[in-house]
Tab-separated table of C-alpha atoms in Angstrom:
chain	number	residue	atom	x	y	z
A	28	MET	CA	35.784	-97.150	22.552
A	29	SER	CA	37.048	-99.594	19.981
A	30	VAL	CA	36.851	-103.330	20.401
A	31	PRO	CA	40.240	-104.684	21.501
A	32	VAL	CA	42.149	-106.956	19.154
A	33	THR	CA	41.560	-110.480	20.330
A	34	SER	CA	43.721	-113.566	20.272
A	35	ALA	CA	41.531	-114.828	17.437
A	36	HIS	CA	43.461	-112.410	15.191
A	37	SER	CA	46.804	-113.838	16.105
A	38	CYS	CA	45.906	-117.405	15.330
A	39	ARG	CA	44.698	-116.454	11.857
A	40	SER	CA	47.228	-113.731	11.024
A	41	ARG	CA	49.652	-115.498	8.711
A	42	PRO	CA	51.889	-112.596	7.612
A	43	VAL	CA	52.228	-111.785	3.939
A	44	PRO	CA	55.700	-112.799	2.611
A	45	VAL	CA	58.247	-110.012	2.732
A	46	ALA	CA	58.740	-109.983	-1.055
A	47	ALA	CA	54.992	-109.694	-1.621
A	48	LEU	CA	54.775	-106.905	0.961
A	49	VAL	CA	57.519	-104.933	-0.765
A	50	ARG	CA	55.770	-105.346	-4.149
A	51	ALA	CA	52.504	-104.175	-2.615
A	52	LEU	CA	54.055	-101.061	-1.093
A	53	GLN	CA	55.894	-100.172	-4.296
A	54	LEU	CA	52.781	-100.538	-6.480
A	55	ARG	CA	51.760	-97.284	-8.072
A	56	ASP	CA	48.469	-95.879	-6.769
A	57	LEU	CA	46.675	-94.784	-9.929
A	58	THR	CA	44.335	-92.530	-7.968
A	59	ASP	CA	47.185	-90.396	-6.615
A	60	PRO	CA	48.150	-87.361	-8.796
A	61	ASN	CA	51.535	-87.314	-7.095
A	62	GLU	CA	52.355	-90.607	-8.834
A	63	GLY	CA	51.349	-89.412	-12.271
A	64	PRO	CA	48.079	-88.677	-14.062
A	65	HIS	CA	45.502	-91.410	-14.756
A	66	ALA	CA	41.825	-91.607	-15.746
A	67	LEU	CA	40.960	-93.022	-12.347
A	68	GLN	CA	41.694	-89.577	-10.884
A	69	LEU	CA	39.164	-88.050	-13.282
A	70	LEU	CA	36.524	-90.441	-11.890
A	71	VAL	CA	37.388	-89.457	-8.342
A	72	GLY	CA	37.129	-85.769	-9.269
A	73	ALA	CA	33.851	-86.306	-11.045
A	74	ALA	CA	32.392	-88.078	-7.988
A	75	ALA	CA	33.509	-85.417	-5.536
A	76	ASP	CA	32.275	-82.575	-7.738
A	77	ALA	CA	28.863	-84.205	-8.227
A	78	LEU	CA	28.291	-84.629	-4.490
A	79	ALA	CA	29.687	-81.216	-3.581
A	80	THR	CA	27.169	-79.748	-6.015
A	81	SER	CA	24.294	-81.711	-4.480
A	82	TRP	CA	25.058	-80.551	-0.923
A	83	ASP	CA	26.438	-77.425	0.647
A	84	CYS	CA	29.453	-79.085	2.163
A	85	ASP	CA	33.196	-78.952	2.561
A	86	VAL	CA	35.251	-81.558	0.678
A	87	ARG	CA	38.159	-83.353	2.341
A	88	VAL	CA	40.312	-85.712	0.297
A	89	GLU	CA	42.038	-88.121	2.664
A	90	ARG	CA	44.758	-90.620	1.781
A	91	SER	CA	45.620	-93.228	4.401
A	92	ARG	CA	48.753	-95.352	4.291
A	93	PRO	CA	48.398	-98.865	2.812
A	94	VAL	CA	49.365	-100.468	6.120
A	95	VAL	CA	46.588	-99.872	8.651
A	96	SER	CA	45.682	-101.186	12.080
A	97	LEU	CA	43.328	-104.141	12.396
A	98	GLU	CA	41.147	-101.974	14.644
A	99	ASP	CA	40.607	-99.342	11.939
A	100	ASN	CA	40.096	-101.917	9.161
A	101	TYR	CA	37.746	-104.157	11.154
A	102	ASP	CA	36.873	-103.359	14.832
A	103	ARG	CA	35.991	-99.705	14.562
A	104	LEU	CA	33.866	-100.478	11.453
A	105	GLY	CA	31.806	-103.062	13.318
A	106	TYR	CA	33.363	-106.341	12.152
A	107	GLY	CA	33.153	-108.988	14.858
A	108	PRO	CA	36.198	-110.922	16.113
A	109	ASP	CA	35.063	-114.041	14.241
A	110	ALA	CA	34.183	-112.335	10.936
A	111	VAL	CA	35.262	-114.614	8.120
A	112	THR	CA	36.906	-111.737	6.281
A	113	ARG	CA	39.591	-111.677	9.018
A	114	ASP	CA	40.880	-115.091	7.980
A	115	ALA	CA	44.322	-115.096	6.425
A	116	ARG	CA	42.672	-116.459	3.268
A	117	TYR	CA	41.185	-113.038	2.679
A	118	THR	CA	43.362	-110.616	4.675
A	119	ARG	CA	46.975	-109.714	4.009
A	120	TYR	CA	48.385	-109.466	7.520
A	121	VAL	CA	51.615	-107.581	8.169
A	122	SER	CA	51.708	-108.374	11.852
A	123	ASP	CA	49.272	-109.402	14.614
A	124	THR	CA	48.038	-105.803	14.813
A	125	THR	CA	48.513	-104.397	11.265
A	126	MET	CA	47.572	-105.353	7.746
A	127	LEU	CA	47.443	-104.103	4.161
A	128	ARG	CA	44.026	-102.407	4.064
A	129	SER	CA	41.312	-104.530	2.490
A	130	HIS	CA	39.104	-101.476	1.819
A	131	THR	CA	39.504	-97.731	1.812
A	132	SER	CA	36.888	-97.633	4.576
A	133	ALA	CA	39.869	-98.291	6.902
A	134	GLY	CA	40.705	-94.652	6.503
A	135	VAL	CA	37.343	-93.512	7.807
A	136	PRO	CA	37.642	-94.068	11.569
A	137	PRO	CA	40.762	-91.859	11.962
A	138	VAL	CA	39.049	-89.029	10.072
A	139	LEU	CA	35.881	-89.390	12.171
A	140	ARG	CA	38.028	-89.101	15.314
A	141	GLN	CA	39.477	-85.849	13.927
A	142	LEU	CA	35.965	-84.527	13.360
A	143	ALA	CA	35.109	-85.323	16.983
A	144	GLN	CA	38.098	-83.297	18.159
A	145	HIS	CA	37.498	-80.417	15.751
A	146	PRO	CA	33.767	-80.296	14.790
A	147	PRO	CA	33.155	-78.664	11.389
A	148	ALA	CA	30.776	-75.775	10.919
A	149	ARG	CA	29.206	-77.371	7.830
A	150	SER	CA	28.575	-80.849	6.461
A	151	VAL	CA	31.739	-82.583	5.299
A	152	LEU	CA	32.250	-84.890	2.317
A	153	LEU	CA	35.079	-87.315	3.021
A	154	VAL	CA	36.760	-88.560	-0.165
A	155	LEU	CA	39.056	-91.540	0.421
A	156	PRO	CA	40.607	-93.118	-2.725
A	157	GLY	CA	43.410	-95.656	-2.845
A	158	ILE	CA	44.685	-99.178	-3.452
A	159	CYS	CA	43.352	-102.076	-1.408
A	160	HIS	CA	44.851	-105.539	-1.076
A	161	ARG	CA	42.913	-108.803	-1.219
A	162	ARG	CA	43.320	-112.436	-2.103
A	163	ASP	CA	41.390	-112.899	-5.355
A	164	SER	CA	41.080	-115.087	-8.397
A	165	ILE	CA	42.907	-114.163	-11.598
A	166	ASP	CA	40.812	-113.178	-14.591
A	167	ARG	CA	40.117	-110.178	-16.769
A	168	MET	CA	37.875	-108.482	-14.225
A	169	HIS	CA	39.755	-109.095	-10.940
A	170	THR	CA	43.009	-108.107	-9.341
A	171	SER	CA	44.523	-108.556	-5.910
A	172	ALA	CA	45.200	-104.787	-5.701
A	173	PRO	CA	41.991	-102.999	-6.715
A	174	HIS	CA	41.450	-99.278	-6.421
A	175	GLN	CA	38.527	-98.180	-4.272
A	176	LEU	CA	36.787	-94.979	-3.336
A	177	ASP	CA	34.957	-94.322	-0.100
A	178	LEU	CA	32.604	-91.345	0.012
A	179	TRP	CA	31.169	-90.422	3.419
A	180	LEU	CA	28.933	-87.364	3.882
A	181	VAL	CA	28.919	-86.418	7.583
A	182	ARG	CA	26.593	-83.836	9.172
A	183	ARG	CA	26.517	-82.319	12.664
A	184	GLY	CA	23.051	-81.192	13.733
A	185	GLY	CA	20.378	-79.989	11.313
A	186	ALA	CA	18.161	-82.329	9.326
A	187	ARG	CA	19.333	-85.912	9.696
A	188	LEU	CA	20.661	-87.600	6.580
A	189	ASP	CA	18.312	-90.404	5.533
A	190	HIS	CA	17.626	-92.831	2.690
A	191	ASP	CA	16.157	-90.090	0.505
A	192	ASP	CA	19.541	-88.387	0.753
A	193	LEU	CA	21.261	-91.688	0.038
A	194	HIS	CA	19.168	-92.104	-3.105
A	195	THR	CA	20.129	-88.597	-4.187
A	196	MET	CA	23.785	-89.434	-3.575
A	197	VAL	CA	23.688	-92.614	-5.670
A	198	ALA	CA	21.782	-90.951	-8.506
A	199	ALA	CA	24.304	-88.104	-8.662
A	200	LEU	CA	27.248	-90.491	-8.654
A	201	VAL	CA	25.920	-92.783	-11.356
A	202	GLU	CA	25.125	-89.834	-13.666
A	203	ALA	CA	28.592	-88.289	-13.052
A	204	MET	CA	30.592	-91.525	-13.544
A	205	LEU	CA	28.438	-93.558	-15.926
A	206	PRO	CA	26.264	-90.931	-17.665
A	207	GLY	CA	22.902	-92.169	-18.882
A	208	SER	CA	23.120	-95.549	-17.104
A	209	HIS	CA	20.101	-97.192	-15.527
A	210	TRP	CA	20.656	-98.332	-11.982
A	211	ARG	CA	18.895	-100.089	-9.127
A	212	TRP	CA	19.631	-100.951	-5.549
A	213	ASN	CA	18.924	-103.938	-3.327
A	214	ARG	CA	18.814	-104.276	0.441
A	215	THR	CA	21.905	-105.766	2.052
A	216	GLU	CA	23.847	-105.577	5.315
A	217	HIS	CA	27.241	-104.136	6.191
A	218	PRO	CA	28.806	-103.913	9.669
A	219	TYR	CA	29.393	-100.164	9.231
A	220	THR	CA	26.002	-99.073	7.844
A	221	ALA	CA	22.335	-99.076	8.832
A	222	GLY	CA	19.836	-99.823	6.063
A	223	GLY	CA	22.550	-100.999	3.692
A	224	ARG	CA	22.106	-101.065	-0.088
A	225	GLU	CA	23.931	-102.750	-2.970
A	226	VAL	CA	23.988	-100.628	-6.144
A	227	GLU	CA	23.909	-102.165	-9.649
A	228	VAL	CA	23.925	-100.643	-13.077
A	229	ILE	CA	22.456	-102.394	-16.081
A	230	HIS	CA	25.347	-102.976	-18.505
A	231	GLY	CA	24.279	-104.545	-21.781
A	232	ASP	CA	21.695	-107.036	-20.630
A	233	ARG	CA	22.977	-107.802	-17.186
A	234	PRO	CA	23.317	-106.078	-13.772
A	235	VAL	CA	26.826	-105.197	-12.615
A	236	GLU	CA	27.476	-104.274	-8.969
A	237	ILE	CA	29.274	-100.946	-8.675
A	238	ALA	CA	28.902	-99.820	-5.043
A	239	GLU	CA	27.794	-100.621	-1.502
A	240	CYS	CA	26.220	-97.944	0.653
A	241	GLY	CA	23.943	-97.107	3.591
A	242	LEU	CA	23.468	-94.734	6.489
A	243	ALA	CA	26.552	-94.459	8.705
A	244	ALA	CA	25.988	-96.947	11.543
A	245	PRO	CA	25.447	-95.204	14.911
A	246	GLU	CA	27.997	-97.607	16.509
A	247	VAL	CA	30.681	-96.483	14.031
A	248	LEU	CA	30.014	-92.834	14.976
A	249	THR	CA	30.036	-93.634	18.688
A	250	ARG	CA	33.352	-95.467	18.495
A	251	ALA	CA	34.873	-92.356	16.924
A	252	GLY	CA	33.538	-90.070	19.632
A	253	LEU	CA	30.609	-88.686	17.641
A	254	ASP	CA	27.219	-88.648	19.349
A	255	PRO	CA	24.740	-90.319	16.877
A	256	ALA	CA	21.974	-88.217	18.390
A	257	VAL	CA	23.779	-85.174	16.999
A	258	TRP	CA	25.706	-86.568	14.045
A	259	SER	CA	24.414	-88.435	10.951
A	260	GLY	CA	26.071	-89.645	7.811
A	261	LEU	CA	25.898	-91.451	4.474
A	262	ALA	CA	28.524	-94.077	3.658
A	263	LEU	CA	29.349	-95.385	0.172
A	264	GLY	CA	32.222	-97.460	-1.220
A	265	MET	CA	32.889	-98.396	-4.825
A	266	GLY	CA	35.439	-100.192	-6.968
A	267	LEU	CA	37.101	-97.674	-9.253
A	268	ASP	CA	38.729	-100.142	-11.632
A	269	ARG	CA	35.437	-101.712	-12.634
A	270	MET	CA	33.822	-98.256	-12.897
A	271	LEU	CA	36.515	-97.115	-15.301
A	272	MET	CA	36.267	-100.346	-17.333
A	273	LEU	CA	32.498	-99.791	-17.697
A	274	ARG	CA	32.929	-96.097	-18.550
A	275	LYS	CA	35.559	-96.646	-21.244
A	276	GLY	CA	34.739	-100.168	-22.416
A	277	VAL	CA	38.070	-101.612	-21.255
A	278	PRO	CA	38.003	-105.407	-21.567
A	279	ASP	CA	40.916	-106.378	-19.277
A	280	ILE	CA	41.774	-104.866	-15.885
A	281	ARG	CA	45.510	-105.210	-16.603
A	282	LEU	CA	45.182	-102.589	-19.334
A	283	LEU	CA	44.716	-99.929	-16.653
A	284	ARG	CA	48.405	-100.335	-15.788
A	285	SER	CA	49.822	-101.111	-19.222
A	286	PRO	CA	53.183	-99.440	-19.988
A	287	ASP	CA	52.434	-99.603	-23.715
A	288	PRO	CA	52.368	-95.938	-24.840
A	289	ARG	CA	49.391	-96.644	-27.162
A	290	ILE	CA	47.368	-97.914	-24.184
A	291	ASP	CA	48.717	-95.540	-21.549
A	292	ALA	CA	47.711	-92.566	-23.686
A	293	GLN	CA	44.120	-93.819	-23.514
A	294	MET	CA	44.298	-93.984	-19.700
A	295	GLN	CA	44.594	-90.184	-19.526
A	296	HIS	CA	40.964	-89.473	-20.378
A	297	LEU	CA	37.456	-90.934	-20.081
A	298	ASP	CA	36.769	-91.362	-23.825
A	299	PRO	CA	35.911	-94.897	-25.078
A	300	TYR	CA	38.801	-97.351	-25.268
A	301	HIS	CA	40.035	-98.396	-28.701
A	302	PRO	CA	41.749	-101.813	-28.822
A	303	VAL	CA	45.407	-101.689	-29.773
A	304	SER	CA	45.710	-105.282	-30.951
A	305	ASP	CA	44.310	-108.780	-30.322
A	306	LEU	CA	47.312	-110.795	-29.255
A	307	PRO	CA	46.993	-114.624	-29.237
A	308	PRO	CA	46.971	-116.313	-25.825
A	309	ALA	CA	49.129	-119.239	-24.709
A	310	THR	CA	47.460	-121.838	-22.503
A	311	ARG	CA	49.125	-124.347	-20.209
A	312	ASP	CA	47.371	-126.984	-18.086
A	313	ILE	CA	48.902	-128.199	-14.851
A	314	SER	CA	47.810	-131.096	-12.656
A	315	LEU	CA	48.545	-130.402	-9.000
A	316	ALA	CA	48.177	-131.839	-5.548
A	317	VAL	CA	47.033	-128.954	-3.306
A	318	PRO	CA	45.331	-128.653	0.123
A	319	ALA	CA	41.717	-129.736	-0.184
A	320	ASP	CA	40.344	-126.361	0.936
A	321	ASP	CA	42.393	-124.249	-1.515
A	322	ASP	CA	39.860	-122.324	-3.646
A	323	ALA	CA	40.307	-120.279	-6.799
A	324	GLU	CA	41.158	-117.141	-4.789
A	325	ILE	CA	43.886	-118.923	-2.793
A	326	LEU	CA	45.348	-120.549	-5.879
A	327	GLY	CA	45.305	-117.222	-7.715
A	328	ASP	CA	47.102	-115.562	-4.848
A	329	ARG	CA	49.757	-118.298	-4.757
A	330	VAL	CA	50.299	-117.856	-8.522
A	331	ARG	CA	50.807	-114.120	-8.005
A	332	ASP	CA	53.292	-114.699	-5.188
A	333	ALA	CA	55.121	-117.282	-7.264
A	334	LEU	CA	55.478	-115.105	-10.347
A	335	GLY	CA	56.103	-111.750	-8.615
A	336	ASP	CA	56.544	-109.008	-11.200
A	337	SER	CA	55.669	-111.435	-13.985
A	338	ALA	CA	52.183	-112.072	-12.601
A	339	ASP	CA	50.700	-109.573	-15.078
A	340	LEU	CA	51.532	-111.949	-17.899
A	341	VAL	CA	48.714	-114.179	-16.661
A	342	GLU	CA	45.282	-113.266	-18.016
A	343	GLU	CA	43.364	-115.999	-16.151
A	344	VAL	CA	43.851	-118.945	-13.806
A	345	ALA	CA	40.895	-121.330	-14.156
A	346	VAL	CA	40.183	-124.494	-12.155
A	347	LEU	CA	39.090	-127.008	-14.788
A	348	SER	CA	38.477	-129.874	-12.363
A	349	ARG	CA	38.893	-130.804	-8.732
A	350	THR	CA	39.130	-134.444	-7.650
A	351	GLY	CA	39.322	-135.610	-4.040
A	352	TYR	CA	41.870	-138.161	-2.814
A	353	ASP	CA	39.265	-140.904	-2.381
A	354	ASP	CA	38.088	-140.474	-5.980
A	355	LEU	CA	41.553	-140.851	-7.560
A	356	PRO	CA	42.750	-144.247	-8.861
A	357	GLN	CA	45.838	-145.586	-7.134
A	358	PRO	CA	48.219	-144.936	-10.078
A	359	ALA	CA	47.204	-141.263	-10.088
A	360	ARG	CA	47.798	-141.043	-6.338
A	361	ARG	CA	51.288	-142.410	-6.754
A	362	ARG	CA	52.080	-140.173	-9.704
A	363	LEU	CA	50.943	-137.035	-7.827
A	364	GLY	CA	52.324	-138.038	-4.464
A	365	ILE	CA	49.008	-136.876	-3.035
A	366	ARG	CA	47.957	-137.157	0.615
A	367	PRO	CA	44.443	-137.852	1.977
A	368	ASP	CA	44.019	-134.207	3.073
A	369	GLN	CA	44.736	-132.966	-0.438
A	370	CYS	CA	42.881	-132.915	-3.759
A	371	ASN	CA	43.970	-133.008	-7.370
A	372	VAL	CA	43.320	-129.749	-9.240
A	373	LEU	CA	43.640	-129.321	-12.984
A	374	LEU	CA	44.645	-125.709	-13.430
A	375	ARG	CA	44.616	-123.852	-16.731
A	376	LEU	CA	46.917	-120.868	-17.124
A	377	THR	CA	45.923	-118.406	-19.857
A	378	LEU	CA	49.002	-116.347	-20.620
A	379	ARG	CA	48.651	-113.159	-22.635
A	380	PRO	CA	50.640	-109.988	-22.018
A	381	VAL	CA	48.754	-106.842	-23.029
A	382	ASP	CA	51.600	-105.551	-25.192
A	383	ARG	CA	53.357	-108.524	-26.833
A	384	THR	CA	53.125	-112.241	-27.634
A	385	LEU	CA	54.811	-114.771	-25.402
A	386	THR	CA	57.197	-117.347	-26.909
A	387	GLY	CA	56.596	-121.003	-26.259
A	388	ASP	CA	59.693	-121.172	-24.068
A	389	GLU	CA	58.489	-118.231	-22.002
A	390	ALA	CA	55.094	-119.881	-21.507
A	391	ASN	CA	56.704	-123.190	-20.511
A	392	GLU	CA	58.964	-121.412	-18.058
A	393	ILE	CA	55.990	-119.784	-16.361
A	394	ARG	CA	54.133	-123.119	-16.259
A	395	ASP	CA	57.139	-124.822	-14.633
A	396	HIS	CA	57.527	-122.034	-12.110
A	397	VAL	CA	53.859	-122.212	-11.103
A	398	TYR	CA	54.021	-126.016	-10.839
A	399	ALA	CA	57.065	-125.876	-8.555
A	400	ALA	CA	55.427	-123.286	-6.340
A	401	LEU	CA	51.916	-124.832	-6.088
A	402	HIS	CA	52.359	-128.594	-6.263
A	403	ASN	CA	52.337	-130.021	-2.724
A	404	GLY	CA	52.767	-133.667	-3.613
A	405	THR	CA	55.699	-135.754	-2.446
């Protein structure tokens, strides 16, 4: 039985603006062949093929809708009612009971319930790719609509799946998606796994996280109607955008969606990326009065909402400085119209489309638009 949605959800569920919701639902899912070919689909296929080869199992590709219930996104995966991730800072609520999924794991509970109703004869590999929606900072490596891939291997009876199997799973995936890469894992915790692990590959001279995994938590199986004494499973989730960037050497996540034919043609295969051009950036600094608890993720999200379809013109939003009300001189307080519960943030916008150079007037217009949307002074 799932945990009921509590009133704590309602008090924190500030709905996403209608315009932002429409943009999110219209955004092309690069993992879906029905929306056109893309290299992300090749990664999904490589992952599924590698695991199907490692185990004698059936493969089920499942695509859930972007709007999911809070119960499937949180409760049935073991997130407590007071989990910080439920806060409207991090979750894009549609209503008190629904949201834009924050991870493709939200599609797992419904499929597990189907398995409980119609038990398979063999082990099943669940492949769940798709877009997720989060509040995130703006830079070359992050987006508010990342593509993710969940891979769950579920077995009824027989030898129980364990950490040796999990190690085999990770090794097969790394070799299939990032051939020849060295990897390691570290212990961590997830609500939906037992014995969780964080997987990193060594890229250049630094570790880069690529996946989270573990044994399927008995509580998750139980909530779906699967007896954990009979059923066992492996659970793994990864970010596909970062994986493709590592595989091809793509320097900017926005390039994955570029309409430039020279770039788009390179997003049809897994060969190394060849830069098309090095366009000069335009930078604009803005001094703002904002709520004292607004962090880089919140500010980045507000910039995206303010610019709408033009948000992809922004390469990075960086907080250069943050000064509390008490630390500001009186003339600065008057100029900003700042209140005691606010702070002064110096924000730097780095503007650089992936396919052209912005004019000065265009850059100034974006700066002014962001200022009008984010400045909360009087």
